[in-house]
Coordinates of C-alpha atoms and ligand atoms in Angstrom, one line a residue:
M5 CA -18.8 -143.3 51.8
C6 CA -20.9 -141.9 54.6
G7 CA -24.1 -139.9 53.9
I8 CA -24.9 -136.6 55.4
V9 CA -28.2 -134.7 55.4
G10 CA -29.4 -131.4 57.0
Y11 CA -32.7 -129.7 57.1
L12 CA -33.9 -126.2 57.7
G13 CA -37.5 -125.3 57.1
K14 CA -41.0 -125.5 58.4
S15 CA -41.5 -129.2 58.9
S16 CA -40.2 -131.6 61.6
A17 CA -36.5 -131.9 60.9
A18 CA -36.2 -135.3 62.6
N19 CA -38.6 -137.0 60.2
I20 CA -36.9 -135.6 57.1
L21 CA -33.5 -136.5 58.5
I22 CA -34.3 -140.1 59.3
N23 CA -36.0 -140.5 55.9
G24 CA -32.9 -139.0 54.2
L25 CA -30.6 -141.3 56.1
K26 CA -32.6 -144.3 55.0
R27 CA -32.3 -143.2 51.4
M28 CA -28.6 -142.8 51.7
E29 CA -27.9 -145.8 53.9
Y30 CA -26.1 -147.6 51.0
R31 CA -23.3 -145.0 51.4
G32 CA -22.5 -146.4 54.9
Y33 CA -24.2 -148.4 57.6
D34 CA -21.8 -148.8 60.5
S35 CA -23.6 -146.3 62.7
A36 CA -26.0 -143.4 62.4
G37 CA -26.8 -140.2 64.3
M38 CA -28.8 -137.1 64.3
A39 CA -28.8 -133.7 66.0
V40 CA -31.7 -131.3 66.2
L41 CA -32.0 -127.9 67.9
N42 CA -34.8 -126.9 70.3
D43 CA -34.8 -123.8 72.5
G44 CA -31.1 -123.2 72.1
I45 CA -30.2 -126.8 73.1
I46 CA -28.7 -129.3 70.7
K47 CA -30.1 -132.8 71.2
T48 CA -27.9 -135.5 69.7
T49 CA -28.9 -139.1 69.3
K50 CA -26.5 -141.6 67.8
K51 CA -26.2 -145.4 67.6
K52 CA -23.9 -148.1 66.3
G53 CA -25.6 -150.1 63.5
K54 CA -28.1 -149.4 60.8
V55 CA -30.4 -146.4 60.6
S56 CA -33.2 -148.6 62.0
E57 CA -31.3 -148.8 65.3
L58 CA -31.2 -145.0 65.5
E59 CA -34.8 -144.7 64.5
R60 CA -35.8 -146.9 67.5
L61 CA -34.3 -144.3 69.8
V62 CA -36.2 -141.4 68.4
D63 CA -39.9 -140.7 69.1
L64 CA -40.7 -138.9 65.9
S65 CA -44.2 -137.9 67.1
K66 CA -42.5 -135.8 69.8
E67 CA -39.9 -134.1 67.7
N68 CA -40.8 -130.7 66.5
S69 CA -37.5 -128.9 65.8
T70 CA -37.3 -127.5 62.3
I71 CA -33.5 -127.6 62.0
G72 CA -31.1 -130.4 62.3
I73 CA -28.3 -132.5 60.8
A74 CA -27.7 -136.3 60.5
H75 CA -25.2 -138.8 59.3
T76 CA -24.9 -142.5 58.3
R77 CA -21.3 -143.7 58.8
W78 CA -18.8 -145.9 57.1
A79 CA -15.9 -145.9 59.6
T80 CA -12.5 -144.6 58.5
H81 CA -11.1 -143.3 61.8
G82 CA -12.1 -145.2 64.9
F83 CA -14.3 -148.3 65.4
P84 CA -18.0 -148.2 64.5
N85 CA -19.5 -147.6 68.0
D86 CA -21.9 -145.1 69.6
I87 CA -19.1 -142.7 70.6
N88 CA -17.5 -142.5 67.2
A89 CA -20.8 -142.1 65.4
H90 CA -21.6 -138.6 64.1
P91 CA -22.7 -135.9 64.8
H92 CA -19.7 -134.6 66.8
S93 CA -19.8 -131.6 69.0
D94 CA -17.4 -129.0 70.4
Q95 CA -16.7 -129.1 74.1
A96 CA -19.5 -126.6 75.0
N97 CA -22.0 -128.6 72.9
K98 CA -22.7 -125.2 71.1
I99 CA -21.6 -126.5 67.7
T100 CA -22.2 -129.9 66.2
I101 CA -21.1 -131.2 62.8
V102 CA -21.6 -134.1 60.4
H103 CA -18.8 -134.8 58.1
N104 CA -18.0 -137.1 55.1
G105 CA -14.3 -137.3 54.2
I106 CA -11.0 -137.3 56.1
I107 CA -9.2 -134.6 57.9
E108 CA -5.6 -135.7 57.2
N109 CA -3.9 -133.3 59.7
Y110 CA -6.3 -134.0 62.6
T111 CA -3.5 -135.4 64.8
A112 CA -1.6 -132.2 64.7
I113 CA -4.7 -130.1 65.3
K114 CA -5.8 -132.3 68.1
K115 CA -2.4 -132.0 69.8
K116 CA -2.5 -128.3 69.7
L117 CA -6.1 -128.2 71.0
T118 CA -5.2 -130.6 73.8
L119 CA -2.3 -128.3 74.9
D120 CA -4.9 -125.5 75.0
G121 CA -6.9 -127.7 77.4
Y122 CA -9.6 -129.1 75.1
Q123 CA -10.7 -132.7 75.6
F124 CA -12.0 -135.3 73.2
K125 CA -14.5 -138.2 73.7
S126 CA -14.0 -140.1 70.4
E127 CA -11.2 -141.3 68.2
T128 CA -12.5 -139.4 65.2
D129 CA -11.0 -136.8 63.0
T130 CA -14.5 -135.2 62.8
E131 CA -14.6 -134.5 66.5
V132 CA -11.3 -132.6 66.2
L133 CA -12.8 -130.5 63.5
A134 CA -15.9 -129.8 65.6
V135 CA -13.8 -128.8 68.6
F136 CA -11.5 -126.7 66.4
I137 CA -14.5 -124.8 65.0
G138 CA -15.9 -124.4 68.6
A139 CA -12.6 -123.0 69.8
L140 CA -12.5 -120.5 67.0
Y141 CA -16.1 -119.5 67.6
E142 CA -15.4 -119.0 71.3
R143 CA -12.5 -116.7 70.3
F144 CA -14.1 -114.7 67.4
G145 CA -17.8 -114.9 68.1
D146 CA -18.5 -115.3 64.4
L147 CA -19.7 -118.8 63.3
E148 CA -19.2 -118.3 59.5
Y149 CA -15.7 -117.0 60.1
A150 CA -14.9 -119.8 62.5
V151 CA -15.9 -122.4 60.0
R152 CA -14.0 -120.8 57.1
F153 CA -10.9 -120.3 59.3
A154 CA -11.0 -123.9 60.5
L155 CA -11.5 -125.2 56.9
S156 CA -8.6 -123.2 55.6
E157 CA -6.3 -124.8 58.1
V158 CA -7.3 -128.5 57.5
D159 CA -5.8 -130.8 54.9
G160 CA -8.0 -133.5 53.5
T161 CA -11.5 -133.8 52.3
F162 CA -14.9 -132.8 53.6
G163 CA -18.5 -132.6 52.8
M164 CA -19.9 -131.2 56.0
L165 CA -22.8 -129.5 57.8
V166 CA -22.6 -127.3 60.9
L167 CA -25.4 -126.7 63.4
S168 CA -25.0 -124.1 66.1
A169 CA -27.0 -123.7 69.3
D170 CA -26.7 -119.9 68.9
H171 CA -28.1 -119.9 65.4
P172 CA -31.5 -121.6 65.3
D173 CA -32.1 -120.2 61.8
M174 CA -28.8 -121.1 60.1
L175 CA -27.0 -124.2 58.7
I176 CA -23.6 -124.0 57.2
A177 CA -22.6 -126.5 54.5
A178 CA -19.1 -126.8 53.1
R179 CA -17.3 -129.1 50.6
R180 CA -13.9 -130.1 49.4
G181 CA -13.6 -133.4 47.6
S182 CA -16.8 -135.0 49.1
P183 CA -20.1 -134.4 47.4
L184 CA -22.6 -132.0 48.7
L185 CA -25.8 -130.5 47.2
I186 CA -28.5 -128.3 48.6
G187 CA -32.1 -128.9 47.6
I188 CA -34.1 -125.7 47.4
G189 CA -37.8 -126.2 48.3
D190 CA -40.6 -123.8 49.3
D191 CA -39.3 -122.1 52.4
E192 CA -37.2 -125.2 53.2
F193 CA -33.7 -126.5 52.4
V194 CA -32.4 -130.1 52.4
A195 CA -28.7 -130.3 52.1
A196 CA -27.2 -133.8 51.5
S197 CA -24.3 -135.7 50.0
D198 CA -26.7 -137.5 47.7
A199 CA -29.7 -136.4 45.6
A200 CA -31.5 -139.5 46.9
A201 CA -32.1 -137.8 50.2
V202 CA -33.5 -134.6 48.6
I203 CA -35.7 -135.7 45.8
Q204 CA -38.8 -136.4 47.9
Y205 CA -38.9 -132.7 48.8
T206 CA -37.6 -130.9 45.7
K207 CA -35.9 -131.5 42.4
Q208 CA -34.2 -128.0 42.4
V209 CA -30.6 -128.2 43.6
I210 CA -27.3 -126.5 43.7
Y211 CA -24.1 -128.5 43.7
L212 CA -21.4 -127.0 45.9
N213 CA -18.0 -126.8 44.3
D214 CA -14.7 -127.7 46.0
N215 CA -13.7 -125.1 48.7
E216 CA -17.1 -123.5 48.7
I217 CA -19.4 -123.0 51.6
A218 CA -23.1 -122.2 51.8
I219 CA -24.7 -120.2 54.5
I220 CA -28.3 -121.4 54.6
T221 CA -30.9 -119.4 56.5
R222 CA -34.7 -119.4 56.6
D223 CA -34.7 -116.5 54.0
G224 CA -32.3 -118.1 51.5
Y225 CA -28.8 -119.1 50.9
H226 CA -25.5 -117.5 50.1
T227 CA -22.4 -119.2 48.7
K228 CA -18.8 -118.2 48.9
T229 CA -15.4 -119.7 48.8
I230 CA -13.7 -120.7 52.0
S231 CA -11.4 -117.7 51.4
N232 CA -14.5 -115.4 51.5
E233 CA -15.1 -114.6 47.8
D234 CA -18.8 -114.6 46.8
T235 CA -19.7 -117.3 44.3
I236 CA -22.8 -117.8 42.0
S237 CA -24.4 -121.2 42.0
K238 CA -26.5 -122.4 39.2
I239 CA -29.8 -124.1 40.1
E240 CA -30.0 -127.5 38.4
Q241 CA -32.7 -130.1 38.2
I242 CA -32.4 -133.7 39.6
E243 CA -32.9 -135.9 36.6
F244 CA -34.4 -139.0 38.2
D245 CA -37.7 -139.8 40.0
L246 CA -38.6 -141.0 43.4
E247 CA -39.7 -144.5 42.1
Q248 CA -36.2 -145.0 40.8
I249 CA -34.8 -145.1 44.3
E250 CA -37.4 -147.4 45.7
K251 CA -37.4 -151.2 45.5
G252 CA -40.6 -151.4 43.4
G253 CA -41.7 -154.8 44.7
F254 CA -38.3 -156.4 44.5
E255 CA -36.8 -158.0 47.6
H256 CA -33.5 -156.2 47.1
F257 CA -32.2 -153.2 45.2
M258 CA -29.6 -155.4 43.6
L259 CA -32.2 -157.7 42.1
K260 CA -34.3 -154.7 40.9
E261 CA -31.2 -153.2 39.3
I262 CA -30.3 -156.5 37.6
F263 CA -33.7 -156.7 36.1
E264 CA -33.6 -153.0 35.0
Q265 CA -30.7 -153.7 32.6
P266 CA -32.7 -154.1 29.3
E267 CA -34.0 -150.6 30.0
T268 CA -30.8 -149.1 31.3
I269 CA -28.8 -150.4 28.3
Q270 CA -31.3 -148.8 26.0
N271 CA -31.0 -145.6 27.9
A272 CA -27.2 -145.7 27.4
F273 CA -27.5 -145.9 23.6
R274 CA -30.8 -144.1 23.0
G275 CA -30.3 -141.2 20.5
R276 CA -26.6 -142.0 20.1
L277 CA -26.6 -144.7 17.4
L278 CA -26.5 -143.6 13.7
V279 CA -27.3 -147.1 12.5
D280 CA -27.4 -146.4 8.8
E281 CA -24.0 -144.7 8.9
G282 CA -22.4 -147.3 11.1
D283 CA -21.5 -144.5 13.5
V284 CA -22.5 -142.8 16.7
K285 CA -23.3 -139.3 17.9
L286 CA -22.0 -138.5 21.4
G287 CA -23.0 -134.9 22.3
G288 CA -20.8 -134.8 25.3
L289 CA -17.6 -135.3 23.2
R290 CA -18.6 -132.8 20.4
Q291 CA -16.4 -130.0 21.6
I292 CA -13.2 -132.1 21.6
Q293 CA -13.5 -133.8 18.2
E294 CA -10.1 -132.5 17.1
Q295 CA -8.3 -134.0 20.1
L296 CA -10.1 -137.3 19.6
R297 CA -9.1 -137.5 16.0
S298 CA -5.5 -137.0 16.9
A299 CA -5.5 -139.5 19.8
E300 CA -2.4 -141.7 19.7
R301 CA -3.1 -143.5 23.0
I302 CA -5.9 -144.0 25.4
I303 CA -5.4 -144.6 29.1
I304 CA -8.5 -145.8 30.9
T305 CA -8.5 -145.4 34.6
A306 CA -11.1 -146.6 37.2
C307 CA -11.6 -148.8 40.3
G308 CA -13.4 -152.0 41.0
T309 CA -16.2 -152.9 38.7
S310 CA -15.6 -149.8 36.6
W311 CA -12.0 -151.0 36.1
H312 CA -13.3 -154.3 34.8
A313 CA -15.5 -152.4 32.3
G314 CA -12.3 -150.5 31.3
L315 CA -10.6 -153.8 30.5
V316 CA -13.4 -154.7 28.1
G317 CA -13.1 -151.2 26.7
E318 CA -9.4 -151.8 26.0
Y319 CA -10.2 -154.9 23.9
M320 CA -13.1 -153.0 22.1
I321 CA -11.1 -149.9 21.2
E322 CA -8.0 -151.7 20.1
H323 CA -10.0 -154.1 18.0
L324 CA -12.2 -151.5 16.3
A325 CA -9.8 -148.5 16.1
N326 CA -6.3 -149.8 16.3
I327 CA -5.4 -147.3 18.9
P328 CA -3.2 -148.5 21.8
V329 CA -5.1 -148.6 25.1
E330 CA -3.8 -149.0 28.6
V331 CA -6.0 -149.7 31.6
E332 CA -4.8 -148.6 35.0
Y333 CA -6.2 -148.8 38.5
A334 CA -6.8 -145.2 39.5
S335 CA -5.2 -145.8 42.8
E336 CA -1.9 -146.8 41.1
F337 CA -2.1 -144.2 38.4
R338 CA -2.2 -141.4 40.9
Y339 CA 0.8 -142.4 42.9
R340 CA 3.3 -143.2 40.2
N341 CA 4.6 -140.8 37.7
P342 CA 2.6 -141.8 34.7
V343 CA 3.9 -140.8 31.3
I344 CA 1.4 -138.7 29.6
K345 CA 2.0 -137.3 26.1
K346 CA 0.3 -134.5 24.2
N347 CA -2.0 -136.7 22.1
D348 CA -3.0 -139.0 25.0
I349 CA -6.6 -139.3 26.0
V350 CA -7.4 -140.3 29.6
L351 CA -10.8 -141.9 30.1
A352 CA -12.0 -142.1 33.7
I353 CA -14.9 -144.5 34.4
S354 CA -17.0 -144.1 37.5
Q355 CA -20.6 -145.0 38.4
S356 CA -20.7 -142.5 41.4
G357 CA -18.4 -139.9 39.9
E358 CA -17.1 -139.4 43.4
T359 CA -14.5 -142.2 43.9
A360 CA -11.5 -140.5 45.5
D361 CA -8.8 -142.5 43.7
T362 CA -10.4 -142.0 40.3
M363 CA -10.9 -138.3 41.0
A364 CA -7.3 -138.0 42.0
A365 CA -6.2 -139.8 38.8
V366 CA -8.3 -137.3 36.8
R367 CA -6.6 -134.4 38.5
E368 CA -3.2 -135.9 37.8
A369 CA -3.9 -136.5 34.2
K370 CA -5.3 -133.0 33.7
Q371 CA -2.3 -131.5 35.5
K372 CA -0.1 -133.4 33.0
G373 CA -1.9 -131.9 30.1
A374 CA -4.0 -134.8 28.9
T375 CA -7.5 -134.5 27.5
V376 CA -9.6 -136.2 30.2
L377 CA -13.0 -137.7 29.5
G378 CA -15.5 -139.2 31.9
I379 CA -17.9 -142.1 31.6
V380 CA -20.0 -141.4 34.6
N381 CA -23.4 -142.3 35.9
V382 CA -24.2 -139.7 38.5
V383 CA -25.1 -136.4 36.8
G384 CA -23.4 -133.4 38.4
S385 CA -20.9 -135.6 40.3
S386 CA -17.4 -134.4 40.9
I387 CA -15.7 -136.4 38.1
A388 CA -18.5 -135.4 35.6
R389 CA -17.8 -131.8 36.4
Y390 CA -14.1 -131.9 36.5
T391 CA -13.4 -133.8 33.2
S392 CA -13.1 -131.9 30.0
A393 CA -15.8 -133.8 28.3
G394 CA -17.7 -137.1 28.7
V395 CA -20.6 -139.4 28.2
Y396 CA -23.2 -140.1 30.9
T397 CA -24.3 -143.7 31.2
H398 CA -27.9 -142.8 32.2
A399 CA -28.4 -146.0 34.2
G400 CA -30.4 -144.1 36.9
P401 CA -29.5 -144.3 40.6
E402 CA -27.7 -147.5 41.6
I403 CA -28.5 -148.2 45.2
G404 CA -27.3 -151.8 45.6
V405 CA -23.7 -151.7 46.8
A406 CA -22.7 -154.4 44.3
S407 CA -22.6 -152.7 41.0
T408 CA -24.7 -154.4 38.3
K409 CA -26.6 -152.1 35.9
A410 CA -23.8 -149.5 36.0
F411 CA -21.4 -152.1 34.6
T412 CA -23.5 -153.0 31.6
S413 CA -24.2 -149.4 30.9
Q414 CA -20.5 -148.6 31.0
L415 CA -19.9 -151.5 28.5
T416 CA -22.6 -150.1 26.3
V417 CA -21.0 -146.6 26.3
L418 CA -17.6 -148.1 25.8
S419 CA -18.9 -149.9 22.7
L420 CA -20.2 -146.5 21.4
I421 CA -16.8 -144.9 22.1
A422 CA -15.1 -147.8 20.3
I423 CA -17.3 -147.3 17.3
M424 CA -16.6 -143.6 17.3
F425 CA -12.8 -144.1 17.4
G426 CA -13.1 -146.9 15.0
R427 CA -14.9 -144.8 12.4
M428 CA -12.3 -142.1 12.8
N429 CA -9.7 -144.7 12.1
T430 CA -9.9 -148.2 10.7
L431 CA -13.5 -149.4 11.1
S432 CA -15.6 -149.8 7.9
K433 CA -19.1 -148.4 7.6
Y434 CA -20.3 -152.0 7.0
E435 CA -18.8 -153.3 10.3
G436 CA -20.1 -150.2 12.1
I437 CA -23.6 -150.9 10.9
K438 CA -23.3 -154.5 12.1
I439 CA -22.3 -153.5 15.6
A440 CA -24.9 -150.7 15.8
K441 CA -27.7 -153.1 14.7
E442 CA -26.6 -155.8 17.2
L443 CA -26.6 -153.3 20.1
L444 CA -30.2 -152.7 19.4
N445 CA -30.9 -156.4 20.0
I446 CA -29.0 -156.6 23.3
P447 CA -31.9 -155.5 25.6
D448 CA -34.2 -158.4 24.3
K449 CA -31.3 -160.8 24.6
I450 CA -30.9 -159.9 28.3
K451 CA -34.6 -160.5 28.8
K452 CA -34.1 -164.0 27.3
I453 CA -31.3 -164.7 29.9
F454 CA -33.7 -163.7 32.7
E455 CA -35.8 -166.8 31.7
S456 CA -32.9 -168.9 33.3
A457 CA -33.2 -167.1 36.6
D458 CA -34.8 -170.1 38.4
K459 CA -32.2 -172.4 37.0
I460 CA -29.4 -170.1 38.1
Q461 CA -31.0 -170.0 41.6
Q462 CA -30.9 -173.8 41.7
I463 CA -27.2 -173.8 40.7
A464 CA -26.5 -171.2 43.4
K465 CA -28.2 -173.4 46.0
Q466 CA -26.2 -176.4 44.9
H467 CA -22.8 -174.6 45.4
A468 CA -23.6 -172.1 48.2
K469 CA -21.6 -174.1 50.7
A470 CA -18.4 -174.0 48.7
K471 CA -15.5 -172.1 50.3
N472 CA -13.8 -171.0 47.0
F473 CA -14.8 -170.4 43.4
L474 CA -12.7 -169.9 40.4
Y475 CA -14.0 -167.8 37.4
L476 CA -12.3 -168.3 34.1
G477 CA -12.8 -166.6 30.7
R478 CA -10.7 -165.6 27.7
G479 CA -10.5 -162.6 25.4
Y480 CA -13.5 -160.3 25.9
N481 CA -14.7 -162.6 28.7
F482 CA -11.6 -162.4 30.8
P483 CA -12.7 -159.2 32.5
V484 CA -16.2 -160.7 33.0
A485 CA -14.5 -163.5 34.9
L486 CA -12.9 -160.9 37.2
E487 CA -16.3 -159.2 37.6
G488 CA -18.1 -162.5 38.3
A489 CA -15.6 -163.3 41.1
L490 CA -15.9 -159.8 42.5
K491 CA -19.7 -159.9 42.6
L492 CA -19.7 -163.3 44.5
K493 CA -17.1 -162.3 47.1
E494 CA -18.7 -158.9 47.7
I495 CA -22.1 -160.1 48.7
S496 CA -21.8 -163.8 49.7
Y497 CA -18.3 -163.5 51.3
I498 CA -17.2 -166.6 49.5
H499 CA -13.6 -166.4 48.3
A500 CA -13.6 -166.2 44.5
E501 CA -10.9 -165.5 42.0
G502 CA -11.1 -164.5 38.3
Y503 CA -8.4 -165.6 35.8
P504 CA -7.8 -165.7 32.1
A505 CA -8.6 -169.4 31.5
A506 CA -5.3 -170.3 30.0
E507 CA -3.5 -168.9 33.1
M508 CA -5.1 -171.6 35.2
K509 CA -2.4 -174.1 34.5
H510 CA 0.3 -171.7 35.7
G511 CA -0.8 -171.9 39.3
P512 CA -4.5 -171.9 40.2
I513 CA -5.0 -175.5 38.9
A514 CA -3.4 -176.6 42.1
L515 CA -6.5 -175.5 44.0
I516 CA -8.9 -177.7 42.0
D517 CA -10.5 -180.7 43.7
E518 CA -14.0 -182.1 44.0
N519 CA -15.1 -179.2 46.3
M520 CA -14.1 -176.4 43.9
P521 CA -16.8 -174.9 41.6
V522 CA -15.1 -173.5 38.5
V523 CA -17.2 -171.1 36.4
F524 CA -16.3 -170.9 32.7
I525 CA -17.4 -168.5 30.1
A526 CA -17.4 -170.8 27.1
T527 CA -19.3 -168.8 24.4
Q528 CA -19.0 -169.7 20.8
D529 CA -16.1 -167.7 19.3
E530 CA -12.7 -168.3 17.8
I531 CA -11.3 -169.4 21.2
Y532 CA -14.1 -171.8 22.0
E533 CA -12.0 -174.9 21.4
K534 CA -9.3 -173.6 23.7
I535 CA -11.8 -173.0 26.5
I536 CA -13.1 -176.5 26.0
S537 CA -9.6 -177.8 26.6
N538 CA -9.4 -175.8 29.8
I539 CA -12.7 -177.3 30.9
E540 CA -11.4 -180.8 30.3
E541 CA -8.3 -180.0 32.4
V542 CA -10.6 -179.0 35.3
K543 CA -12.8 -182.0 34.8
A544 CA -9.8 -184.3 34.9
R545 CA -9.2 -183.0 38.4
K546 CA -12.8 -183.5 39.5
G547 CA -13.7 -179.7 39.7
K548 CA -17.4 -178.9 39.5
I549 CA -18.0 -177.0 36.2
I550 CA -20.5 -174.3 35.7
A551 CA -20.4 -173.1 32.1
I552 CA -21.9 -170.0 30.4
A553 CA -22.4 -171.1 26.8
T554 CA -24.1 -169.9 23.6
E555 CA -27.6 -171.1 23.0
G556 CA -27.6 -174.2 20.8
D557 CA -24.3 -175.5 22.0
T558 CA -25.0 -179.1 23.0
R559 CA -21.4 -180.2 23.1
I560 CA -20.8 -178.3 26.3
E561 CA -23.3 -180.4 28.2
S562 CA -21.0 -183.4 28.0
V563 CA -18.2 -181.6 29.8
A564 CA -20.0 -179.2 32.2
D565 CA -22.0 -180.1 35.3
N566 CA -24.3 -177.1 34.9
V567 CA -24.8 -175.0 31.8
I568 CA -26.4 -171.5 31.6
Y569 CA -27.2 -170.4 28.1
I570 CA -27.0 -166.9 26.7
P571 CA -28.1 -165.8 23.2
E572 CA -25.5 -165.4 20.5
T573 CA -24.1 -162.0 19.8
L574 CA -20.9 -160.3 18.5
P575 CA -17.8 -161.2 20.5
M576 CA -17.3 -157.6 21.6
L577 CA -20.8 -157.4 23.0
T578 CA -20.7 -160.8 24.7
P579 CA -19.6 -159.3 28.1
I580 CA -22.9 -157.4 28.3
L581 CA -24.7 -160.7 28.2
S582 CA -22.3 -163.1 29.9
V583 CA -22.1 -161.0 33.1
I584 CA -25.9 -161.3 33.7
P585 CA -25.8 -164.9 34.9
F586 CA -22.9 -164.0 37.1
Q587 CA -24.8 -161.2 38.8
L588 CA -27.7 -163.6 39.3
L589 CA -25.4 -166.4 40.6
A590 CA -23.9 -164.0 43.1
Y591 CA -27.3 -162.7 44.2
Y592 CA -28.9 -166.1 44.7
T593 CA -25.8 -167.5 46.5
A594 CA -25.9 -164.6 48.9
L595 CA -29.7 -165.1 49.3
E596 CA -29.1 -168.7 50.1
L597 CA -26.5 -167.8 52.7
D598 CA -28.8 -165.2 54.2
C599 CA -26.4 -162.3 53.6
D600 CA -27.3 -158.7 53.7
I601 CA -27.3 -158.3 49.9
D602 CA -27.8 -154.6 49.5
K603 CA -25.5 -153.7 52.4
P604 CA -22.6 -156.2 52.4
R605 CA -20.3 -156.0 55.4
N606 CA -17.4 -153.6 55.4
L607 CA -18.4 -152.1 52.0
A608 CA -20.0 -148.8 51.1
K609 CA -21.2 -147.5 47.8
S610 CA -19.0 -144.7 46.5
V611 CA -15.5 -144.8 48.1
T612 CA -14.8 -141.1 48.7
V613 CA -11.7 -141.8 50.8
E614 CA -8.3 -143.1 49.6
Ligands
LIG710 C1 -18.3 -153.4 43.0 C2 -18.3 -152.0 43.2 C3 -17.0 -151.3 43.3 C4 -17.0 -150.0 42.4 C5 -15.8 -149.1 42.7 C6 -15.7 -147.9 41.8 O1 -19.6 -153.9 42.9 O2 -19.3 -151.4 43.2 O3 -15.9 -152.1 43.0 O4 -17.1 -150.4 41.1 O5 -15.8 -148.7 44.0 O6 -16.8 -147.1 42.0 P1 -17.3 -146.0 41.0 O7 -17.7 -146.7 39.7 O8 -18.4 -145.3 41.6 O9 -16.1 -145.1 40.7

């Protein structure tokens, strides 16, 4: 949610800032802005719309400032327009800031500043913070002190950068609850909310901790807490390469990421399967083996697609390990009073590792004494750092706003965790070997599904004008139905709902007529016959049936209008395969409707606000 980037070094800041914004645009694309400093004057350019709109206003060949900050916005306070776009300045235009997060008590601060005679141009909480810092700087004449003082007074979250007209050789970075890292190059620094904006210049980074600020100068950097205690920051290495955040010949990031899945799934299980023992080795959980062995209940918490992965995880773990599992939306978990017992394990799933609700659920669970694990994709992210232990999914950067490869990697890691708990409890070595061997086959089976991409595109074209879709599945495939519906609505804006197939007759069946495509997951397993009955019910009401079925199933063709085949696998691993046609169906439908697939309206990757 919002991307910020700042530069201090020897090159033209504007170039690096615009480039950084483009790399982070998936974090927000309502408006973009930039401020650079030249001869003691801050020049700010900002514009509603995508980064390309901002770029049009900047003549990069004429920009020679070597310090600046920039922002790409996903609106929280105030409409997306030129005035509300960041950066925001204090009244004297001496101090300007970019900010990701929410200042919760901005109304009270604004009221006080207004009484003192300060005026505001925008409706944003960020401008209030800028004016507040400016007022404190006017009073104390010390920029670092003014920033720390202001931040100690605000409630809420921030990842922010401060540029001051009086300090041409200094940038200040600060964080609480919103990600911020500082790339350390040769005589240059690139601070950003995302490694994607930094990697082109350096792979060496420090991650700021909550309530930490960094004073960056041309000679180096110095970190301390907001309350002025020095801190030591470890330099870490960004783990991915520049090619991984480029489209590599694909029309969209989403399509690239769908087609990366054979490889990303392999990365999720590589080095972790002990096939001959029917077991797994998860290095990130080694230090908490005792707690895992005594687990009496597992609570999985997540949002959106990651929550859907959690639902599949529930079925897997209960099936293999016979341990009760509950799955909770992180946003609900954090605001009720969840009962957490001594031997409960809380498992947070998050691609970004920055989702505010999931992070808050993790804090709540920790506070209540649970052992909290993470299944996270982004290395060094807040959830990864805050959980007691965890397993990285290693899917590489996911840029497309609609999550695809992260989901299948989460399912892969959940299957490993289910085997682990299973072998600690009721799972036999023989069954463990069977699952481990089948996991090794999954990447090739996905490649096989890709052979149906053209057919899926044809099906998408046929149904793209539909106003509503219903997705139905049972057992392991019920969460996949939810995920299929979410993918379609996110990027094509067609209303879609996912249901357990048998629930259809308790209400949704009323919606079915000849205009309603109903997508069934009808793979060959013990509930196949029941699904066929559900399909017949839809057919009797003239619904258009699209079925995902197991290769070799000819019977399905007599009841479905369109069939997409997937290879046979174990029921618990079916979701990793059955979701692939849904990702492609959503993609091709959105393509047919000419939607902005990688940047769907109103959405942003990584929801770092509540
Ligand atoms: C859907 C999607 C979102 C995320 C959700 C959680 O395609 O991307 O629903 O899954 O915002 O995000 P993470 O996994 O980063 O916590």
